[in-house]
mmCIF file of C-alpha atoms and ligand atoms in Angstrom:
data_model
loop_
_atom_site.group_PDB
_atom_site.id
_atom_site.type_symbol
_atom_site.label_atom_id
_atom_site.label_comp_id
_atom_site.label_asym_id
_atom_site.label_seq_id
_atom_site.Cartn_x
_atom_site.Cartn_y
_atom_site.Cartn_z
ATOM 1 C CA MET P 8 0.000 0.000 0.000
ATOM 2 C CA ALA P 9 3.080 2.240 -0.214
ATOM 3 C CA GLY P 10 2.250 5.812 -1.261
ATOM 4 C CA ARG P 11 -1.490 5.235 -1.174
ATOM 5 C CA ARG P 12 -3.844 6.346 1.535
ATOM 6 C CA PRO P 13 -6.710 3.850 1.783
ATOM 7 C CA LEU P 14 -10.258 5.113 1.851
ATOM 8 C CA VAL P 15 -11.552 2.158 3.816
ATOM 9 C CA LEU P 16 -9.560 -0.246 5.919
ATOM 10 C CA GLY P 17 -10.782 -3.805 6.490
ATOM 11 C CA ALA P 18 -9.310 -6.793 8.289
ATOM 12 C CA ARG P 19 -7.505 -8.234 5.243
ATOM 13 C CA VAL P 20 -8.058 -5.625 2.511
ATOM 14 C CA ALA P 21 -8.033 -1.872 1.993
ATOM 15 C CA LEU P 22 -10.173 0.000 -0.517
ATOM 16 C CA ALA P 23 -9.106 3.019 -2.547
ATOM 17 C CA HIS P 24 -10.462 4.839 -5.572
ATOM 18 C CA PRO P 25 -8.487 4.032 -8.738
ATOM 19 C CA ARG P 26 -5.761 6.381 -9.969
ATOM 20 C CA ALA P 27 -4.351 6.863 -13.459
ATOM 21 C CA ALA P 28 -1.093 5.255 -12.298
ATOM 22 C CA ASP P 29 -2.923 1.967 -11.641
ATOM 23 C CA ARG P 30 -3.534 1.402 -15.352
ATOM 24 C CA ASP P 31 -0.903 -1.178 -16.263
ATOM 25 C CA GLU P 32 -1.416 -3.246 -13.119
ATOM 26 C CA PHE P 33 -5.192 -3.199 -13.646
ATOM 27 C CA LEU P 34 -4.980 -4.199 -17.317
ATOM 28 C CA ALA P 35 -2.581 -7.051 -16.480
ATOM 29 C CA ALA P 36 -4.999 -8.274 -13.778
ATOM 30 C CA VAL P 37 -7.887 -8.156 -16.268
ATOM 31 C CA ARG P 38 -5.848 -10.140 -18.817
ATOM 32 C CA ARG P 39 -4.941 -12.931 -16.419
ATOM 33 C CA SER P 40 -8.518 -13.050 -15.015
ATOM 34 C CA GLN P 41 -10.278 -13.606 -18.314
ATOM 35 C CA PRO P 42 -11.162 -17.259 -17.527
ATOM 36 C CA LEU P 43 -12.724 -16.091 -14.235
ATOM 37 C CA HIS P 44 -14.612 -13.160 -15.791
ATOM 38 C CA ASP P 45 -15.876 -14.780 -18.970
ATOM 39 C CA PRO P 46 -18.845 -14.729 -19.715
ATOM 40 C CA TRP P 47 -20.064 -12.681 -16.753
ATOM 41 C CA VAL P 48 -18.243 -9.336 -16.942
ATOM 42 C CA HIS P 49 -16.228 -7.372 -19.486
ATOM 43 C CA PRO P 50 -13.984 -5.004 -17.526
ATOM 44 C CA PRO P 51 -11.907 -2.306 -19.253
ATOM 45 C CA ALA P 52 -9.286 -4.199 -21.236
ATOM 46 C CA THR P 53 -7.451 -1.492 -23.199
ATOM 47 C CA ALA P 54 -5.802 1.811 -22.316
ATOM 48 C CA GLY P 55 -8.706 3.668 -23.940
ATOM 49 C CA GLU P 56 -11.342 1.699 -22.012
ATOM 50 C CA TRP P 57 -9.397 2.288 -18.788
ATOM 51 C CA SER P 58 -9.353 6.077 -19.361
ATOM 52 C CA ALA P 59 -13.093 6.116 -20.118
ATOM 53 C CA TYR P 60 -13.730 4.043 -16.964
ATOM 54 C CA LEU P 61 -11.687 6.448 -14.808
ATOM 55 C CA ARG P 62 -13.702 9.393 -16.150
ATOM 56 C CA ARG P 63 -16.989 7.554 -15.490
ATOM 57 C CA VAL P 64 -16.247 6.729 -11.861
ATOM 58 C CA ARG P 65 -15.058 10.203 -10.893
ATOM 59 C CA GLY P 66 -18.502 11.772 -10.886
ATOM 60 C CA ARG P 67 -21.027 12.126 -8.093
ATOM 61 C CA GLU P 68 -23.115 9.243 -9.410
ATOM 62 C CA ARG P 69 -20.485 6.527 -9.826
ATOM 63 C CA PHE P 70 -17.682 5.374 -7.574
ATOM 64 C CA ALA P 71 -15.110 2.627 -7.924
ATOM 65 C CA TYR P 72 -13.495 0.862 -4.999
ATOM 66 C CA HIS P 73 -10.351 -1.086 -5.801
ATOM 67 C CA ALA P 74 -9.339 -3.594 -3.140
ATOM 68 C CA ARG P 75 -5.786 -4.482 -2.226
ATOM 69 C CA ARG P 76 -4.594 -7.137 0.168
ATOM 70 C CA LEU P 77 -3.078 -5.546 3.248
ATOM 71 C CA ASP P 78 -0.191 -8.042 3.403
ATOM 72 C CA ASP P 79 1.352 -7.209 0.038
ATOM 73 C CA GLY P 80 -0.805 -4.676 -1.841
ATOM 74 C CA ALA P 81 -2.014 -7.250 -4.395
ATOM 75 C CA LEU P 82 -5.063 -6.085 -6.327
ATOM 76 C CA VAL P 83 -7.741 -8.657 -5.364
ATOM 77 C CA GLY P 84 -10.895 -7.190 -6.904
ATOM 78 C CA ILE P 85 -13.136 -4.215 -7.422
ATOM 79 C CA VAL P 86 -16.658 -3.047 -6.686
ATOM 80 C CA ASN P 87 -18.254 -0.302 -8.765
ATOM 81 C CA VAL P 88 -21.118 1.665 -7.251
ATOM 82 C CA ASN P 89 -23.091 2.787 -10.280
ATOM 83 C CA ASP P 90 -25.964 5.123 -10.993
ATOM 84 C CA VAL P 91 -26.607 6.628 -7.585
ATOM 85 C CA ILE P 92 -30.223 7.805 -7.555
ATOM 86 C CA ARG P 93 -31.146 10.334 -4.880
ATOM 87 C CA GLY P 94 -34.611 11.777 -4.082
ATOM 88 C CA ASN P 95 -37.019 9.292 -2.568
ATOM 89 C CA LEU P 96 -35.107 6.230 -3.794
ATOM 90 C CA GLN P 97 -31.548 6.739 -2.426
ATOM 91 C CA GLN P 98 -30.249 3.732 -4.317
ATOM 92 C CA ALA P 99 -27.231 2.535 -6.254
ATOM 93 C CA PHE P 100 -26.355 -0.554 -8.287
ATOM 94 C CA VAL P 101 -23.203 -2.514 -7.571
ATOM 95 C CA GLY P 102 -21.065 -4.424 -10.048
ATOM 96 C CA TYR P 103 -18.039 -6.441 -8.959
ATOM 97 C CA TYR P 104 -15.315 -8.826 -9.977
ATOM 98 C CA GLY P 105 -12.342 -10.485 -8.375
ATOM 99 C CA PHE P 106 -8.908 -10.948 -9.906
ATOM 100 C CA ALA P 107 -6.979 -14.192 -10.395
ATOM 101 C CA PRO P 108 -5.295 -15.772 -8.532
ATOM 102 C CA HIS P 109 -7.132 -14.389 -5.489
ATOM 103 C CA ALA P 110 -10.663 -15.731 -6.057
ATOM 104 C CA GLY P 111 -12.040 -18.237 -3.578
ATOM 105 C CA HIS P 112 -10.201 -16.917 -0.529
ATOM 106 C CA GLY P 113 -12.934 -14.760 0.940
ATOM 107 C CA TYR P 114 -11.494 -11.409 -0.147
ATOM 108 C CA MET P 115 -14.499 -10.385 -2.247
ATOM 109 C CA THR P 116 -16.834 -11.170 0.645
ATOM 110 C CA GLU P 117 -14.942 -8.684 2.799
ATOM 111 C CA VAL P 118 -14.704 -6.165 -0.054
ATOM 112 C CA LEU P 119 -18.430 -6.205 -0.840
ATOM 113 C CA GLN P 120 -19.311 -6.001 2.862
ATOM 114 C CA LEU P 121 -17.076 -2.934 3.216
ATOM 115 C CA VAL P 122 -18.565 -1.273 0.123
ATOM 116 C CA VAL P 123 -22.112 -1.963 1.328
ATOM 117 C CA ARG P 124 -21.181 -0.294 4.599
ATOM 118 C CA GLU P 125 -19.828 2.707 2.672
ATOM 119 C CA CYS P 126 -23.102 2.871 0.745
ATOM 120 C CA PHE P 127 -25.181 3.059 3.918
ATOM 121 C CA THR P 128 -22.846 5.385 5.835
ATOM 122 C CA THR P 129 -20.654 7.672 3.707
ATOM 123 C CA LEU P 130 -22.991 7.671 0.676
ATOM 124 C CA ASP P 131 -26.124 7.705 2.863
ATOM 125 C CA LEU P 132 -28.080 5.354 0.588
ATOM 126 C CA HIS P 133 -31.152 3.359 1.523
ATOM 127 C CA ARG P 134 -30.893 0.477 -0.951
ATOM 128 C CA VAL P 135 -28.134 -1.279 -2.858
ATOM 129 C CA GLU P 136 -29.018 -3.510 -5.794
ATOM 130 C CA ALA P 137 -27.028 -6.165 -7.662
ATOM 131 C CA ASN P 138 -28.365 -7.737 -10.854
ATOM 132 C CA ILE P 139 -27.039 -11.241 -11.338
ATOM 133 C CA GLN P 140 -27.484 -13.811 -14.078
ATOM 134 C CA PRO P 141 -29.278 -16.887 -12.692
ATOM 135 C CA ASP P 142 -26.416 -19.228 -13.680
ATOM 136 C CA ASN P 143 -23.748 -17.159 -11.937
ATOM 137 C CA ALA P 144 -23.519 -19.279 -8.794
ATOM 138 C CA PRO P 145 -20.396 -17.593 -7.288
ATOM 139 C CA SER P 146 -21.981 -14.144 -7.624
ATOM 140 C CA ARG P 147 -25.313 -15.267 -6.148
ATOM 141 C CA ALA P 148 -23.434 -16.906 -3.244
ATOM 142 C CA LEU P 149 -21.400 -13.724 -2.674
ATOM 143 C CA ALA P 150 -24.511 -11.521 -2.643
ATOM 144 C CA ARG P 151 -26.239 -13.874 -0.217
ATOM 145 C CA ARG P 152 -23.184 -13.968 2.102
ATOM 146 C CA CYS P 153 -23.228 -10.165 2.164
ATOM 147 C CA GLY P 154 -26.891 -10.009 3.213
ATOM 148 C CA PHE P 155 -28.584 -9.366 -0.159
ATOM 149 C CA SER P 156 -31.932 -11.066 -0.853
ATOM 150 C CA CYS P 157 -33.281 -12.128 -4.220
ATOM 151 C CA GLU P 158 -36.318 -9.956 -4.922
ATOM 152 C CA GLY P 159 -37.289 -11.124 -8.366
ATOM 153 C CA PHE P 160 -36.492 -12.062 -11.928
ATOM 154 C CA SER P 161 -36.049 -9.602 -14.803
ATOM 155 C CA PRO P 162 -36.195 -11.179 -18.286
ATOM 156 C CA ARG P 163 -33.715 -9.786 -20.836
ATOM 157 C CA TYR P 164 -32.754 -7.113 -18.292
ATOM 158 C CA LEU P 165 -29.193 -6.150 -19.183
ATOM 159 C CA ARG P 166 -26.944 -6.385 -22.222
ATOM 160 C CA VAL P 167 -23.843 -8.402 -21.338
ATOM 161 C CA GLY P 168 -21.369 -9.466 -24.004
ATOM 162 C CA GLY P 169 -23.659 -8.045 -26.695
ATOM 163 C CA GLN P 170 -26.745 -10.079 -25.692
ATOM 164 C CA TRP P 171 -29.766 -9.141 -23.574
ATOM 165 C CA ARG P 172 -29.545 -11.465 -20.568
ATOM 166 C CA ASP P 173 -32.056 -12.505 -17.930
ATOM 167 C CA HIS P 174 -31.088 -11.362 -14.431
ATOM 168 C CA GLU P 175 -32.164 -11.861 -10.856
ATOM 169 C CA ARG P 176 -32.600 -8.696 -8.814
ATOM 170 C CA TRP P 177 -30.723 -8.942 -5.517
ATOM 171 C CA ALA P 178 -30.868 -6.080 -3.031
ATOM 172 C CA ILE P 179 -30.145 -5.043 0.525
ATOM 173 C CA THR P 180 -31.791 -2.164 2.366
ATOM 174 C CA ARG P 181 -30.224 -0.127 5.115
ATOM 175 C CA GLU P 182 -32.625 -1.735 7.626
ATOM 176 C CA ALA P 183 -31.678 -5.270 6.541
ATOM 177 C CA TRP P 184 -27.996 -4.308 6.725
ATOM 178 C CA ALA P 185 -28.409 -2.809 10.215
ATOM 179 C CA SER P 186 -30.043 -6.025 11.384
ATOM 180 C CA LEU P 187 -26.875 -7.935 10.350
ATOM 181 C CA GLY P 188 -24.926 -6.001 12.996
ATOM 182 C CA ARG P 189 -22.079 -5.116 10.604
ATOM 183 C CA SER P 190 -22.278 -1.374 11.143
ATOM 184 C CA SER P 191 -19.492 -1.650 13.709
ATOM 185 C CA ALA P 192 -17.028 -3.144 11.200
ATOM 186 C CA PRO P 193 -13.536 -1.541 11.005
ATOM 187 C CA PRO P 194 -13.569 2.261 10.649
ATOM 188 C CA THR P 195 -13.359 4.390 7.545
ATOM 189 C CA VAL P 196 -9.999 6.111 7.633
ATOM 190 C CA GLY P 197 -10.083 8.552 4.736
HETATM 191 C C1 COA T 203 -18.445 -13.269 -8.256
HETATM 192 C C2 COA T 203 -17.028 -13.299 -7.663
HETATM 193 C C3 COA T 203 -16.557 -11.881 -7.364
HETATM 194 C C4 COA T 203 -17.113 -14.087 -6.356
HETATM 195 O O1 COA T 203 -15.803 -14.177 -5.847
HETATM 196 P P1 COA T 203 -15.340 -15.307 -4.833
HETATM 197 O O2 COA T 203 -13.892 -15.529 -5.060
HETATM 198 O O3 COA T 203 -16.263 -16.468 -4.902
HETATM 199 O O4 COA T 203 -15.574 -14.591 -3.432
HETATM 200 P P2 COA T 203 -14.604 -14.582 -2.202
HETATM 201 O O5 COA T 203 -13.312 -13.950 -2.559
HETATM 202 O O6 COA T 203 -15.359 -13.959 -1.085
HETATM 203 O O7 COA T 203 -14.344 -16.117 -1.911
HETATM 204 C C5 COA T 203 -15.383 -16.939 -1.415
HETATM 205 C C6 COA T 203 -14.876 -18.350 -1.237
HETATM 206 O O8 COA T 203 -13.686 -18.316 -0.450
HETATM 207 C C7 COA T 203 -13.803 -19.251 0.619
HETATM 208 N N1 COA T 203 -12.913 -18.758 1.685
HETATM 209 C C8 COA T 203 -11.655 -19.209 1.836
HETATM 210 N N2 COA T 203 -11.071 -18.547 2.851
HETATM 211 C C9 COA T 203 -11.973 -17.681 3.331
HETATM 212 C C10 COA T 203 -11.945 -16.729 4.386
HETATM 213 N N3 COA T 203 -10.857 -16.539 5.134
HETATM 214 N N4 COA T 203 -13.036 -15.967 4.610
HETATM 215 C C11 COA T 203 -14.158 -16.142 3.878
HETATM 216 N N5 COA T 203 -14.242 -17.050 2.859
HETATM 217 C C12 COA T 203 -13.149 -17.806 2.592
HETATM 218 C C13 COA T 203 -15.299 -19.282 0.890
HETATM 219 O O9 COA T 203 -15.678 -20.441 1.571
HETATM 220 C C14 COA T 203 -15.846 -19.263 -0.515
HETATM 221 O O10 COA T 203 -15.679 -20.534 -1.096
HETATM 222 P P3 COA T 203 -16.894 -21.285 -1.840
HETATM 223 O O11 COA T 203 -17.246 -20.412 -3.020
HETATM 224 O O12 COA T 203 -16.309 -22.589 -2.224
HETATM 225 O O13 COA T 203 -17.995 -21.363 -0.835
HETATM 226 C C15 COA T 203 -16.028 -14.025 -8.614
HETATM 227 O O14 COA T 203 -16.492 -15.333 -8.850
HETATM 228 C C16 COA T 203 -15.861 -13.310 -9.937
HETATM 229 O O15 COA T 203 -15.070 -12.382 -10.058
HETATM 230 N N6 COA T 203 -16.621 -13.755 -10.959
HETATM 231 C C17 COA T 203 -16.562 -13.144 -12.290
HETATM 232 C C18 COA T 203 -17.198 -11.783 -12.318
HETATM 233 C C19 COA T 203 -18.654 -11.816 -11.895
HETATM 234 O O16 COA T 203 -19.360 -12.791 -12.106
HETATM 235 N N7 COA T 203 -19.107 -10.716 -11.289
HETATM 236 C C20 COA T 203 -20.493 -10.583 -10.847
HETATM 237 C C21 COA T 203 -21.403 -10.236 -11.962
HETATM 238 S S1 COA T 203 -23.076 -10.117 -11.322
#
């Protein structure tokens, strides 16, 4: 984590917003994670896509949290908080992916729990939604572990990999999150 002040500190990971200097490391992680990501997500894979992504997540409606392992600074995964809607909804949509070779070690569970906490505290949201393809067992399991519930099924909801795909709508409200007792997780430091 040298030279980088984390935004959120967890037990095994720290979250920070991405910086331009992260580009090459990020693109290398995306390249080696293609077997993990395919066919579920299509992260930025070129310098141009990375620049467009950085511009997108620097607004007031979209935020990216990149997670590094505390031990050695390895980039283990990311959660994007997309399309923050204020007014009477106070909601955002999350998208996430881990990076090889760190999947299956519980890092993304901690990362998503920390981001959900950020959503209900720092971002003052009321609801966080994740749309997941029914066959994506690891993503459904992750959402469930983090306290999301499946609210329904949306046919041909989202275009992924050029095709309109069915999705399940998973969500967690601030009240459901508070009932999990995770609001006293490690403190935000930035
Ligand atoms: C979805 C995705 C992020 C889930 O990641 P993951 O690696 O399963 O999640 P975690 O890092 O929390 O690891 C969980 C696993 O680690 C295990 N684990 C090992 N050590 C652990 C520890 N110390 N603490 C918690 N869990 C631990 C858990 O038991 C679990 O294993 P299981 O799946 O066999 O039950 C990942 O599969 C991915 O990137 N997929 C491609 C992109 C994608 O589908 N994104 C979502 C689109 S909706």
